[in-house]
mmCIF file of C-alpha atoms and ligand atoms in Angstrom:
data_model
loop_
_atom_site.group_PDB
_atom_site.id
_atom_site.type_symbol
_atom_site.label_atom_id
_atom_site.label_comp_id
_atom_site.label_asym_id
_atom_site.label_seq_id
_atom_site.Cartn_x
_atom_site.Cartn_y
_atom_site.Cartn_z
ATOM 1 C CA MET A 1 -5.712 16.988 16.270
ATOM 2 C CA ALA A 2 -2.818 15.291 14.549
ATOM 3 C CA LYS A 3 -3.301 12.481 17.043
ATOM 4 C CA SER A 4 -6.963 11.888 16.242
ATOM 5 C CA LYS A 5 -6.151 11.963 12.534
ATOM 6 C CA ARG A 6 -3.484 9.278 13.047
ATOM 7 C CA LYS A 7 -5.891 7.191 15.040
ATOM 8 C CA SER A 8 -8.380 7.053 12.217
ATOM 9 C CA LEU A 9 -5.827 5.866 9.655
ATOM 10 C CA ILE A 10 -6.525 2.519 8.018
ATOM 11 C CA PRO A 11 -3.491 0.228 7.574
ATOM 12 C CA ALA A 12 -3.201 -0.980 3.982
ATOM 13 C CA THR A 13 -0.593 -2.902 2.007
ATOM 14 C CA LEU A 14 0.837 -1.189 -1.059
ATOM 15 C CA ILE A 15 2.488 -3.291 -3.763
ATOM 16 C CA PRO A 16 4.036 -1.132 -6.511
ATOM 17 C CA GLY A 17 4.474 -4.170 -8.779
ATOM 18 C CA ASP A 18 6.398 -4.532 -12.037
ATOM 19 C CA GLY A 19 6.744 -2.651 -15.315
ATOM 20 C CA ILE A 20 4.538 0.460 -15.268
ATOM 21 C CA GLY A 21 3.335 -0.566 -11.776
ATOM 22 C CA PRO A 22 5.613 1.739 -9.739
ATOM 23 C CA GLU A 23 4.777 4.720 -12.012
ATOM 24 C CA ILE A 24 1.000 4.371 -11.837
ATOM 25 C CA ILE A 25 0.971 3.419 -8.147
ATOM 26 C CA LYS A 26 3.084 6.498 -7.323
ATOM 27 C CA ALA A 27 0.641 8.650 -9.318
ATOM 28 C CA THR A 28 -2.315 7.101 -7.512
ATOM 29 C CA VAL A 29 -0.795 7.535 -4.058
ATOM 30 C CA SER A 30 -0.162 11.238 -4.695
ATOM 31 C CA VAL A 31 -3.777 11.656 -5.797
ATOM 32 C CA LEU A 32 -4.942 9.814 -2.659
ATOM 33 C CA ASP A 33 -2.709 12.118 -0.597
ATOM 34 C CA ALA A 34 -4.352 15.153 -2.208
ATOM 35 C CA LEU A 35 -7.719 13.674 -1.200
ATOM 36 C CA GLU A 36 -6.406 13.094 2.335
ATOM 37 C CA ALA A 37 -7.454 9.472 2.011
ATOM 38 C CA PRO A 38 -7.103 7.695 5.359
ATOM 39 C CA PHE A 39 -4.636 4.965 4.369
ATOM 40 C CA GLU A 40 -1.456 4.151 6.248
ATOM 41 C CA TRP A 41 0.638 2.330 3.668
ATOM 42 C CA ASP A 42 2.818 -0.672 4.332
ATOM 43 C CA VAL A 43 4.906 -0.928 1.155
ATOM 44 C CA GLN A 44 5.758 -4.515 0.164
ATOM 45 C CA ILE A 45 7.300 -6.083 -2.886
ATOM 46 C CA ALA A 46 6.030 -8.827 -5.164
ATOM 47 C CA GLY A 47 6.690 -9.906 -8.732
ATOM 48 C CA MET A 48 10.073 -9.590 -10.452
ATOM 49 C CA ALA A 49 11.492 -7.264 -7.787
ATOM 50 C CA ALA A 50 10.784 -9.970 -5.224
ATOM 51 C CA VAL A 51 12.296 -12.707 -7.378
ATOM 52 C CA THR A 52 15.582 -10.767 -7.499
ATOM 53 C CA GLU A 53 15.596 -10.222 -3.751
ATOM 54 C CA HIS A 54 13.908 -13.323 -2.317
ATOM 55 C CA LEU A 55 13.824 -15.848 -5.197
ATOM 56 C CA ASP A 56 10.050 -15.851 -4.728
ATOM 57 C CA PRO A 57 7.619 -13.543 -6.534
ATOM 58 C CA LEU A 58 5.360 -13.595 -3.482
ATOM 59 C CA PRO A 59 7.525 -13.324 -0.351
ATOM 60 C CA GLU A 60 6.251 -14.249 3.097
ATOM 61 C CA ALA A 61 6.614 -10.636 4.330
ATOM 62 C CA THR A 62 4.147 -9.479 1.670
ATOM 63 C CA LEU A 63 1.647 -12.188 2.601
ATOM 64 C CA ALA A 64 2.082 -11.368 6.297
ATOM 65 C CA SER A 65 1.369 -7.711 5.592
ATOM 66 C CA ILE A 66 -1.895 -8.485 3.767
ATOM 67 C CA ARG A 67 -2.822 -10.925 6.539
ATOM 68 C CA ARG A 68 -2.390 -8.049 8.995
ATOM 69 C CA THR A 69 -4.082 -5.255 7.023
ATOM 70 C CA GLY A 70 -6.683 -7.265 5.102
ATOM 71 C CA LEU A 71 -6.507 -4.544 2.480
ATOM 72 C CA ALA A 72 -4.173 -3.982 -0.468
ATOM 73 C CA LEU A 73 -3.662 -1.789 -3.493
ATOM 74 C CA LYS A 74 -1.530 -3.594 -5.999
ATOM 75 C CA GLY A 75 0.271 -2.736 -9.223
ATOM 76 C CA PRO A 76 0.431 -5.331 -11.991
ATOM 77 C CA LEU A 77 2.843 -8.213 -11.478
ATOM 78 C CA THR A 78 4.862 -9.892 -14.179
ATOM 79 C CA THR A 79 4.605 -13.653 -13.845
ATOM 80 C CA PRO A 80 8.032 -14.986 -14.845
ATOM 81 C CA VAL A 81 7.799 -17.299 -17.824
ATOM 82 C CA GLY A 82 9.160 -20.761 -17.025
ATOM 83 C CA GLY A 83 11.132 -21.494 -13.853
ATOM 84 C CA GLY A 84 8.150 -23.244 -12.277
ATOM 85 C CA PHE A 85 6.505 -20.117 -10.862
ATOM 86 C CA ARG A 86 2.738 -20.304 -10.492
ATOM 87 C CA SER A 87 0.649 -17.244 -11.368
ATOM 88 C CA ILE A 88 1.066 -14.794 -8.499
ATOM 89 C CA ASN A 89 -2.473 -13.547 -8.920
ATOM 90 C CA VAL A 90 -3.937 -17.049 -8.587
ATOM 91 C CA ARG A 91 -1.731 -17.641 -5.501
ATOM 92 C CA LEU A 92 -2.981 -14.420 -3.915
ATOM 93 C CA ARG A 93 -6.631 -15.266 -4.578
ATOM 94 C CA GLU A 94 -6.213 -18.753 -3.128
ATOM 95 C CA GLU A 95 -4.150 -17.627 -0.129
ATOM 96 C CA PHE A 96 -6.746 -15.038 0.945
ATOM 97 C CA LYS A 97 -9.807 -16.879 -0.417
ATOM 98 C CA LEU A 98 -10.721 -13.873 -2.552
ATOM 99 C CA PHE A 99 -13.830 -15.513 -3.971
ATOM 100 C CA GLY A 100 -15.455 -12.435 -5.494
ATOM 101 C CA ASN A 101 -14.035 -10.496 -8.417
ATOM 102 C CA VAL A 102 -15.872 -7.234 -9.176
ATOM 103 C CA ARG A 103 -15.089 -5.559 -12.498
ATOM 104 C CA PRO A 104 -17.105 -2.466 -13.373
ATOM 105 C CA GLY A 105 -17.091 -1.161 -16.926
ATOM 106 C CA LYS A 106 -18.327 2.410 -17.111
ATOM 107 C CA THR A 107 -17.951 4.961 -19.892
ATOM 108 C CA THR A 108 -15.687 7.851 -18.859
ATOM 109 C CA ILE A 109 -15.130 9.528 -22.202
ATOM 110 C CA PRO A 110 -18.267 10.092 -24.285
ATOM 111 C CA GLY A 111 -18.301 9.747 -28.065
ATOM 112 C CA GLY A 112 -16.575 6.386 -28.344
ATOM 113 C CA ARG A 113 -17.904 3.394 -30.241
ATOM 114 C CA PHE A 114 -20.308 2.707 -27.347
ATOM 115 C CA ASP A 115 -21.695 5.439 -25.113
ATOM 116 C CA ASP A 116 -23.176 5.375 -21.612
ATOM 117 C CA ILE A 117 -22.014 1.886 -20.730
ATOM 118 C CA ASP A 118 -22.461 0.976 -17.075
ATOM 119 C CA ILE A 119 -22.093 -2.749 -16.464
ATOM 120 C CA VAL A 120 -20.651 -4.544 -13.441
ATOM 121 C CA LEU A 121 -19.342 -8.045 -13.915
ATOM 122 C CA ILE A 122 -19.128 -10.247 -10.832
ATOM 123 C CA ARG A 123 -16.970 -13.287 -11.320
ATOM 124 C CA GLU A 124 -16.473 -16.318 -9.115
ATOM 125 C CA ASN A 125 -12.739 -16.173 -8.492
ATOM 126 C CA LEU A 126 -11.666 -19.523 -6.961
ATOM 127 C CA GLU A 127 -13.510 -22.422 -8.595
ATOM 128 C CA GLY A 128 -14.577 -23.559 -12.068
ATOM 129 C CA LEU A 129 -11.895 -24.372 -14.617
ATOM 130 C CA TYR A 130 -9.252 -22.442 -12.642
ATOM 131 C CA VAL A 131 -8.804 -25.123 -9.994
ATOM 132 C CA GLY A 132 -5.836 -26.498 -11.923
ATOM 133 C CA PHE A 133 -6.929 -30.117 -12.468
ATOM 134 C CA ASP A 134 -5.236 -29.906 -15.802
ATOM 135 C CA HIS A 135 -2.960 -32.590 -17.196
ATOM 136 C CA TYR A 136 -1.775 -34.647 -20.150
ATOM 137 C CA ILE A 137 -2.087 -38.363 -20.667
ATOM 138 C CA PRO A 138 0.552 -40.039 -22.826
ATOM 139 C CA ILE A 139 -0.722 -42.108 -25.735
ATOM 140 C CA ASP A 140 1.719 -44.369 -27.547
ATOM 141 C CA ASN A 141 4.928 -42.308 -27.822
ATOM 142 C CA ASP A 142 3.239 -38.953 -27.503
ATOM 143 C CA PRO A 143 3.491 -37.588 -23.937
ATOM 144 C CA HIS A 144 0.775 -35.106 -24.888
ATOM 145 C CA GLY A 145 -1.484 -37.700 -26.448
ATOM 146 C CA ALA A 146 -4.511 -36.290 -24.631
ATOM 147 C CA ALA A 147 -5.199 -33.285 -22.425
ATOM 148 C CA ILE A 148 -7.712 -33.369 -19.611
ATOM 149 C CA SER A 149 -9.095 -30.510 -17.569
ATOM 150 C CA SER A 150 -11.754 -30.756 -14.882
ATOM 151 C CA GLY A 151 -13.680 -27.844 -13.418
ATOM 152 C CA VAL A 152 -15.123 -27.801 -9.939
ATOM 153 C CA ASN A 153 -18.075 -25.698 -8.827
ATOM 154 C CA THR A 154 -19.366 -26.370 -5.332
ATOM 155 C CA ARG A 155 -22.857 -25.624 -4.059
ATOM 156 C CA ALA A 156 -21.302 -23.577 -1.243
ATOM 157 C CA GLY A 157 -19.063 -21.648 -3.636
ATOM 158 C CA CYS A 158 -21.976 -20.871 -5.982
ATOM 159 C CA ARG A 159 -24.162 -19.773 -3.091
ATOM 160 C CA ARG A 160 -21.396 -17.558 -1.680
ATOM 161 C CA ILE A 161 -20.777 -15.669 -4.943
ATOM 162 C CA ALA A 162 -24.489 -15.400 -5.759
ATOM 163 C CA ARG A 163 -25.285 -13.950 -2.357
ATOM 164 C CA PHE A 164 -22.335 -11.576 -2.743
ATOM 165 C CA ALA A 165 -23.684 -10.406 -6.122
ATOM 166 C CA PHE A 166 -27.236 -9.842 -4.892
ATOM 167 C CA GLU A 167 -25.981 -8.003 -1.803
ATOM 168 C CA TYR A 168 -23.787 -5.895 -4.108
ATOM 169 C CA ALA A 169 -26.828 -5.080 -6.255
ATOM 170 C CA VAL A 170 -28.928 -4.042 -3.257
ATOM 171 C CA LYS A 171 -26.148 -1.964 -1.729
ATOM 172 C CA ASN A 172 -25.297 -0.224 -4.993
ATOM 173 C CA GLY A 173 -28.838 0.401 -6.232
ATOM 174 C CA ARG A 174 -28.533 -2.053 -9.129
ATOM 175 C CA LYS A 175 -31.797 -3.321 -10.590
ATOM 176 C CA LYS A 176 -31.028 -6.564 -12.408
ATOM 177 C CA ILE A 177 -28.648 -9.515 -12.296
ATOM 178 C CA THR A 178 -28.091 -11.670 -15.362
ATOM 179 C CA ILE A 179 -26.651 -15.108 -14.588
ATOM 180 C CA ILE A 180 -24.269 -16.247 -17.312
ATOM 181 C CA HIS A 181 -23.729 -19.985 -17.821
ATOM 182 C CA LYS A 182 -23.474 -22.803 -20.352
ATOM 183 C CA ALA A 183 -25.920 -25.120 -18.651
ATOM 184 C CA ASN A 184 -27.129 -26.515 -21.987
ATOM 185 C CA ILE A 185 -23.748 -28.228 -22.533
ATOM 186 C CA LEU A 186 -21.801 -28.172 -19.259
ATOM 187 C CA LYS A 187 -24.938 -29.364 -17.506
ATOM 188 C CA ALA A 188 -23.399 -30.226 -14.162
ATOM 189 C CA LEU A 189 -20.506 -27.760 -13.963
ATOM 190 C CA THR A 190 -22.449 -24.655 -14.890
ATOM 191 C CA GLY A 191 -25.912 -26.088 -14.218
ATOM 192 C CA ILE A 192 -25.176 -26.047 -10.482
ATOM 193 C CA PHE A 193 -24.165 -22.396 -10.788
ATOM 194 C CA LEU A 194 -27.407 -21.404 -12.538
ATOM 195 C CA GLU A 195 -29.589 -23.506 -10.249
ATOM 196 C CA THR A 196 -27.977 -22.161 -7.067
ATOM 197 C CA ALA A 197 -27.963 -18.534 -8.216
ATOM 198 C CA LEU A 198 -31.683 -18.778 -9.094
ATOM 199 C CA GLU A 199 -32.346 -20.170 -5.622
ATOM 200 C CA VAL A 200 -30.511 -17.262 -4.000
ATOM 201 C CA ALA A 201 -32.382 -14.847 -6.299
ATOM 202 C CA LYS A 202 -35.681 -15.860 -4.648
ATOM 203 C CA GLU A 203 -34.496 -14.260 -1.396
ATOM 204 C CA TYR A 204 -34.221 -10.953 -3.273
ATOM 205 C CA GLU A 205 -37.542 -11.105 -5.121
ATOM 206 C CA GLY A 206 -39.064 -7.647 -5.446
ATOM 207 C CA ARG A 207 -35.693 -6.011 -4.825
ATOM 208 C CA VAL A 208 -33.458 -7.289 -7.622
ATOM 209 C CA GLN A 209 -34.705 -8.708 -10.933
ATOM 210 C CA VAL A 210 -33.016 -11.776 -12.326
ATOM 211 C CA ASP A 211 -32.618 -13.374 -15.725
ATOM 212 C CA ASP A 212 -30.003 -15.577 -17.384
ATOM 213 C CA ARG A 213 -28.106 -16.028 -20.640
ATOM 214 C CA ILE A 214 -25.980 -18.675 -22.249
ATOM 215 C CA VAL A 215 -22.429 -17.316 -22.401
ATOM 216 C CA ASP A 216 -22.011 -17.268 -26.180
ATOM 217 C CA ALA A 217 -25.290 -15.412 -26.710
ATOM 218 C CA CYS A 218 -24.271 -12.969 -23.987
ATOM 219 C CA ALA A 219 -20.948 -12.288 -25.751
ATOM 220 C CA MET A 220 -22.856 -11.373 -28.913
ATOM 221 C CA GLN A 221 -25.482 -9.281 -27.102
ATOM 222 C CA LEU A 222 -22.771 -7.314 -25.281
ATOM 223 C CA VAL A 223 -21.764 -5.956 -28.672
ATOM 224 C CA MET A 224 -25.262 -5.665 -30.202
ATOM 225 C CA ASN A 225 -27.024 -4.070 -27.240
ATOM 226 C CA PRO A 226 -24.876 -3.730 -24.113
ATOM 227 C CA TRP A 227 -27.400 -1.343 -22.504
ATOM 228 C CA GLN A 228 -29.738 -4.247 -21.668
ATOM 229 C CA PHE A 229 -27.254 -5.453 -19.026
ATOM 230 C CA ASP A 230 -26.825 -4.196 -15.486
ATOM 231 C CA VAL A 231 -24.929 -6.736 -13.348
ATOM 232 C CA LEU A 232 -23.536 -9.958 -14.820
ATOM 233 C CA LEU A 233 -22.913 -12.875 -12.462
ATOM 234 C CA THR A 234 -20.773 -15.699 -13.778
ATOM 235 C CA THR A 235 -18.203 -18.433 -13.273
ATOM 236 C CA ASN A 236 -14.431 -18.003 -13.257
ATOM 237 C CA LEU A 237 -13.444 -18.557 -16.907
ATOM 238 C CA PHE A 238 -16.537 -16.938 -18.452
ATOM 239 C CA GLY A 239 -15.956 -13.945 -16.151
ATOM 240 C CA ASP A 240 -12.342 -13.647 -17.266
ATOM 241 C CA ILE A 241 -13.383 -13.518 -20.919
ATOM 242 C CA LEU A 242 -16.470 -11.323 -20.612
ATOM 243 C CA SER A 243 -14.752 -8.757 -18.370
ATOM 244 C CA ASP A 244 -12.169 -8.141 -21.092
ATOM 245 C CA GLU A 245 -15.012 -7.751 -23.584
ATOM 246 C CA ILE A 246 -16.641 -5.182 -21.287
ATOM 247 C CA ALA A 247 -13.300 -3.334 -20.917
ATOM 248 C CA GLY A 248 -13.304 -3.090 -24.698
ATOM 249 C CA LEU A 249 -16.696 -1.356 -24.589
ATOM 250 C CA VAL A 250 -15.398 1.468 -22.380
ATOM 251 C CA GLY A 251 -12.100 2.484 -23.930
ATOM 252 C CA GLY A 252 -9.809 -0.398 -23.081
ATOM 253 C CA LEU A 253 -7.223 -1.457 -20.570
ATOM 254 C CA GLY A 254 -6.139 1.948 -19.292
ATOM 255 C CA MET A 255 -9.548 2.515 -17.703
ATOM 256 C CA THR A 256 -10.851 -0.598 -15.968
ATOM 257 C CA PRO A 257 -10.337 -1.538 -12.320
ATOM 258 C CA GLY A 258 -11.004 -4.727 -10.427
ATOM 259 C CA ALA A 259 -11.579 -5.707 -6.815
ATOM 260 C CA ASN A 260 -10.810 -9.140 -5.413
ATOM 261 C CA ILE A 261 -12.924 -9.650 -2.323
ATOM 262 C CA GLY A 262 -12.771 -12.280 0.414
ATOM 263 C CA GLU A 263 -14.144 -12.520 3.921
ATOM 264 C CA HIS A 264 -10.936 -11.333 5.534
ATOM 265 C CA ALA A 265 -9.108 -9.458 2.792
ATOM 266 C CA ALA A 266 -9.656 -7.356 -0.306
ATOM 267 C CA ILE A 267 -7.125 -6.572 -3.030
ATOM 268 C CA PHE A 268 -7.657 -3.762 -5.523
ATOM 269 C CA GLU A 269 -5.874 -3.482 -8.861
ATOM 270 C CA ALA A 270 -6.139 -2.513 -12.525
ATOM 271 C CA VAL A 271 -7.340 -5.165 -14.952
ATOM 272 C CA HIS A 272 -4.264 -4.591 -17.159
ATOM 273 C CA GLY A 273 -0.764 -6.046 -16.817
ATOM 274 C CA SER A 274 2.720 -4.572 -16.372
ATOM 275 C CA ALA A 275 2.895 -3.169 -19.955
ATOM 276 C CA PRO A 276 6.633 -3.845 -20.435
ATOM 277 C CA ASP A 277 6.541 -2.048 -23.811
ATOM 278 C CA ILE A 278 5.990 1.355 -22.171
ATOM 279 C CA ALA A 279 7.514 0.746 -18.722
ATOM 280 C CA GLY A 280 9.874 3.459 -17.473
ATOM 281 C CA LYS A 281 8.767 5.945 -20.129
ATOM 282 C CA GLY A 282 6.435 7.885 -17.839
ATOM 283 C CA ILE A 283 3.525 7.713 -20.283
ATOM 284 C CA ALA A 284 1.263 5.037 -18.756
ATOM 285 C CA ASN A 285 -2.366 5.856 -18.068
ATOM 286 C CA PRO A 286 -2.942 5.681 -14.297
ATOM 287 C CA ILE A 287 -6.770 5.857 -14.493
ATOM 288 C CA ALA A 288 -7.346 2.099 -14.069
ATOM 289 C CA VAL A 289 -5.388 2.016 -10.801
ATOM 290 C CA MET A 290 -7.012 5.283 -9.685
ATOM 291 C CA ASN A 291 -10.407 3.702 -10.352
ATOM 292 C CA ALA A 292 -9.239 0.698 -8.309
ATOM 293 C CA ALA A 293 -8.346 3.124 -5.511
ATOM 294 C CA ALA A 294 -11.857 4.600 -5.775
ATOM 295 C CA MET A 295 -13.288 1.086 -5.285
ATOM 296 C CA MET A 296 -10.989 0.698 -2.280
ATOM 297 C CA LEU A 297 -12.366 3.959 -0.824
ATOM 298 C CA ASP A 298 -15.918 2.636 -1.333
ATOM 299 C CA HIS A 299 -14.854 -0.566 0.403
ATOM 300 C CA VAL A 300 -13.713 1.331 3.534
ATOM 301 C CA GLU A 301 -16.954 3.339 3.481
ATOM 302 C CA ARG A 302 -15.371 6.551 2.228
ATOM 303 C CA GLN A 303 -17.804 6.953 -0.667
ATOM 304 C CA ASP A 304 -17.385 10.733 -0.308
ATOM 305 C CA LEU A 305 -13.710 10.512 -1.295
ATOM 306 C CA ALA A 306 -14.388 7.902 -3.997
ATOM 307 C CA LYS A 307 -16.919 10.236 -5.578
ATOM 308 C CA ARG A 308 -14.487 13.170 -5.547
ATOM 309 C CA LEU A 309 -11.794 11.010 -7.132
ATOM 310 C CA ARG A 310 -14.105 9.795 -9.925
ATOM 311 C CA GLU A 311 -15.331 13.341 -10.554
ATOM 312 C CA ALA A 312 -11.750 14.612 -10.760
ATOM 313 C CA ILE A 313 -10.853 11.903 -13.302
ATOM 314 C CA HIS A 314 -13.945 12.730 -15.338
ATOM 315 C CA ALA A 315 -13.275 16.474 -15.339
ATOM 316 C CA THR A 316 -9.590 16.045 -16.188
ATOM 317 C CA VAL A 317 -10.177 13.916 -19.290
ATOM 318 C CA ASN A 318 -13.381 15.609 -20.487
ATOM 319 C CA GLU A 319 -13.182 19.254 -19.454
ATOM 320 C CA ASP A 320 -9.442 19.904 -19.152
ATOM 321 C CA ASN A 321 -8.827 17.474 -22.019
ATOM 322 C CA VAL A 322 -5.684 16.204 -20.365
ATOM 323 C CA ARG A 323 -5.171 12.617 -21.516
ATOM 324 C CA THR A 324 -2.376 10.096 -21.839
ATOM 325 C CA GLY A 325 -1.326 8.632 -25.179
ATOM 326 C CA ASP A 326 -3.556 5.542 -25.068
ATOM 327 C CA LEU A 327 -6.542 7.953 -24.980
ATOM 328 C CA GLY A 328 -5.173 9.969 -27.874
ATOM 329 C CA GLY A 329 -3.618 12.684 -25.689
ATOM 330 C CA LYS A 330 -0.085 13.916 -25.124
ATOM 331 C CA ALA A 331 0.083 14.118 -21.335
ATOM 332 C CA THR A 332 2.692 12.168 -19.424
ATOM 333 C CA THR A 333 1.660 10.198 -16.341
ATOM 334 C CA ALA A 334 2.987 13.045 -14.159
ATOM 335 C CA GLU A 335 1.204 15.810 -16.116
ATOM 336 C CA PHE A 336 -2.046 13.879 -16.002
ATOM 337 C CA THR A 337 -1.621 13.257 -12.276
ATOM 338 C CA ASN A 338 -0.936 16.935 -11.569
ATOM 339 C CA ALA A 339 -4.053 17.870 -13.529
ATOM 340 C CA ILE A 340 -6.143 15.485 -11.403
ATOM 341 C CA ILE A 341 -4.649 16.924 -8.230
ATOM 342 C CA ARG A 342 -5.538 20.449 -9.389
ATOM 343 C CA ARG A 343 -9.117 19.269 -9.920
ATOM 344 C CA ILE A 344 -9.201 17.691 -6.452
ATOM 345 C CA GLU A 345 -8.001 20.986 -5.052
ATOM 346 C CA GLY A 346 -10.903 22.640 -6.844
ATOM 347 C CA LYS A 347 -8.989 24.216 -9.699
ATOM 348 C CA ALA A 348 -9.401 23.577 -13.392
ATOM 349 C CA SER A 349 -6.204 22.765 -15.214
ATOM 350 C CA PRO A 350 -4.398 25.917 -16.357
ATOM 351 C CA VAL A 351 -2.435 23.834 -18.843
ATOM 352 C CA LYS A 352 -4.480 23.623 -22.008
ATOM 353 C CA VAL A 353 -3.232 20.417 -23.553
ATOM 354 C CA ALA A 354 -6.609 20.168 -25.277
ATOM 355 C CA SER A 355 -5.576 21.488 -28.659
ATOM 356 C CA LYS A 356 -2.797 18.922 -28.869
ATOM 357 C CA ASN A 357 -5.113 16.014 -28.189
ATOM 358 C CA LYS A 358 -5.741 13.898 -31.227
ATOM 359 C CA ALA A 359 -8.728 12.274 -29.521
ATOM 360 C CA SER A 360 -10.614 15.517 -29.027
ATOM 361 C CA LYS A 361 -10.347 16.260 -32.736
ATOM 362 C CA LYS A 362 -10.783 12.729 -34.022
ATOM 363 C CA LYS A 363 -13.655 12.436 -36.456
ATOM 364 C CA SER A 364 -16.439 10.030 -35.789
HETATM 365 P P1 NAI B 401 -0.638 -5.608 -20.583
HETATM 366 O O1 NAI B 401 -1.981 -5.294 -20.022
HETATM 367 O O2 NAI B 401 0.518 -5.378 -19.695
HETATM 368 O O3 NAI B 401 -0.421 -4.761 -21.921
HETATM 369 C C1 NAI B 401 -1.224 -4.878 -23.094
HETATM 370 C C2 NAI B 401 -1.117 -3.577 -23.933
HETATM 371 O O4 NAI B 401 -1.853 -2.531 -23.275
HETATM 372 C C3 NAI B 401 0.313 -3.061 -24.067
HETATM 373 O O5 NAI B 401 0.478 -2.519 -25.343
HETATM 374 C C4 NAI B 401 0.393 -1.979 -23.017
HETATM 375 O O6 NAI B 401 1.310 -0.947 -23.336
HETATM 376 C C5 NAI B 401 -1.025 -1.435 -22.984
HETATM 377 N N1 NAI B 401 -1.371 -0.935 -21.637
HETATM 378 C C6 NAI B 401 -1.674 -1.685 -20.541
HETATM 379 N N2 NAI B 401 -1.907 -0.906 -19.496
HETATM 380 C C7 NAI B 401 -1.746 0.369 -19.907
HETATM 381 C C8 NAI B 401 -1.841 1.636 -19.265
HETATM 382 N N3 NAI B 401 -2.162 1.746 -17.968
HETATM 383 N N4 NAI B 401 -1.599 2.756 -20.001
HETATM 384 C C9 NAI B 401 -1.302 2.665 -21.295
HETATM 385 N N5 NAI B 401 -1.182 1.496 -21.970
HETATM 386 C C10 NAI B 401 -1.407 0.356 -21.276
HETATM 387 O O7 NAI B 401 -0.675 -7.137 -21.048
HETATM 388 P P2 NAI B 401 0.527 -8.116 -21.473
HETATM 389 O O8 NAI B 401 1.530 -7.392 -22.266
HETATM 390 O O9 NAI B 401 -0.155 -9.285 -22.031
HETATM 391 O O10 NAI B 401 1.186 -8.589 -20.089
HETATM 392 C C11 NAI B 401 2.398 -8.071 -19.571
HETATM 393 C C12 NAI B 401 2.688 -8.741 -18.218
HETATM 394 O O11 NAI B 401 1.669 -8.408 -17.271
HETATM 395 C C13 NAI B 401 2.737 -10.291 -18.251
HETATM 396 O O12 NAI B 401 3.851 -10.716 -17.497
HETATM 397 C C14 NAI B 401 1.451 -10.712 -17.565
HETATM 398 O O13 NAI B 401 1.602 -11.942 -16.887
HETATM 399 C C15 NAI B 401 1.233 -9.568 -16.580
HETATM 400 N N6 NAI B 401 -0.168 -9.387 -16.188
HETATM 401 C C16 NAI B 401 -0.412 -9.095 -14.869
HETATM 402 C C17 NAI B 401 -1.678 -8.837 -14.421
HETATM 403 C C18 NAI B 401 -1.866 -8.489 -12.992
HETATM 404 O O14 NAI B 401 -0.916 -8.397 -12.237
HETATM 405 N N7 NAI B 401 -3.090 -8.291 -12.526
HETATM 406 C C19 NAI B 401 -2.847 -8.848 -15.328
HETATM 407 C C20 NAI B 401 -2.486 -9.120 -16.717
HETATM 408 C C21 NAI B 401 -1.193 -9.382 -17.106
HETATM 409 MG MG1 MG B 402 -8.063 -11.902 -17.826
#
């Protein structure tokens, strides 16, 4: 029996990361253990830990591991300032051609400024203004006399992300995709994105509705009436900005996960960074990484376990009222994690931290 269990394990790379990374990844792994999730972890380093050991924030052994497993759960990585290091996240996306970035924003705790939000943003992750054609031109004695940046969107890249988004919608029972662009001004760069996505949309007629918005209007409408949106499909930079806006609609950085998807690899992580201000204090909110782990379970077709994990998170914050400080609670990362594990094991939390929670008492 032990043998057949071993056989069904899925190799996956685990990168604890920097700052609060090791704390929230440890919490998430113990929750996954309680769920008996089928991952066989290959722990690898990246970020500052790797700089100390290998003088490279993204060592070859870590890349080789992801090449082998095609699957990773990753803590946030601090990109060293200066020293000529490129963003590790951009390097990872390019290395594994992780063209699709999926960032769901869903309300977990009712009674906030916005209720019942359920929006998925799908962002093209490799092209647009992130290609790095970015430079200065000296004018007279000023080496920074002018700055020039060029974006690149290819027909193939637009088609690939659009098809990915429509397939996502079909698979996940989503009804509508809104294409976000600035085709009135950036006529070529984002016009090709709109034009190609509309072409792909025709293949899904009758299954997924489609409309489009100009990015600035969309930013305003996300605040005025976010409930009109279902799935947003957009280019790299607009997706970066709007996904943070959506995170703001659902309680902020401690909650929102992201998946970076390519043909041969997928990397799951929180949207937030390494939070150096609270690192080592044991108070970080692990929900974002746990939500990323739930997306990873969906990805390996263990929707049953993903559902149990999301339900346990929901019950812990709403029924047991166990919350970390960023959500107005008093629980440490470890207390919160233990409460989730009790829920997974089918027990409500015996520790009533509820009365101490500021959030549960906070007046509207
Ligand atoms: P940050 O997301 O690390 O922190 C912003 C604020 O949110 C801080 O006050 C922090 O305490 C709080 N916060 C973030 N996550 C939290 C959590 N789980 N629980 C409770 N509070 C939380 O952003 P910041 O400070 O701009 O970046 C710090 C470092 O992280 C930088 O080196 C940056 O390059 C890196 N970074 C890495 C990312 C990644 O690896 N995917 C993404 C974003 C930033
Ligand atoms: Mg961002």
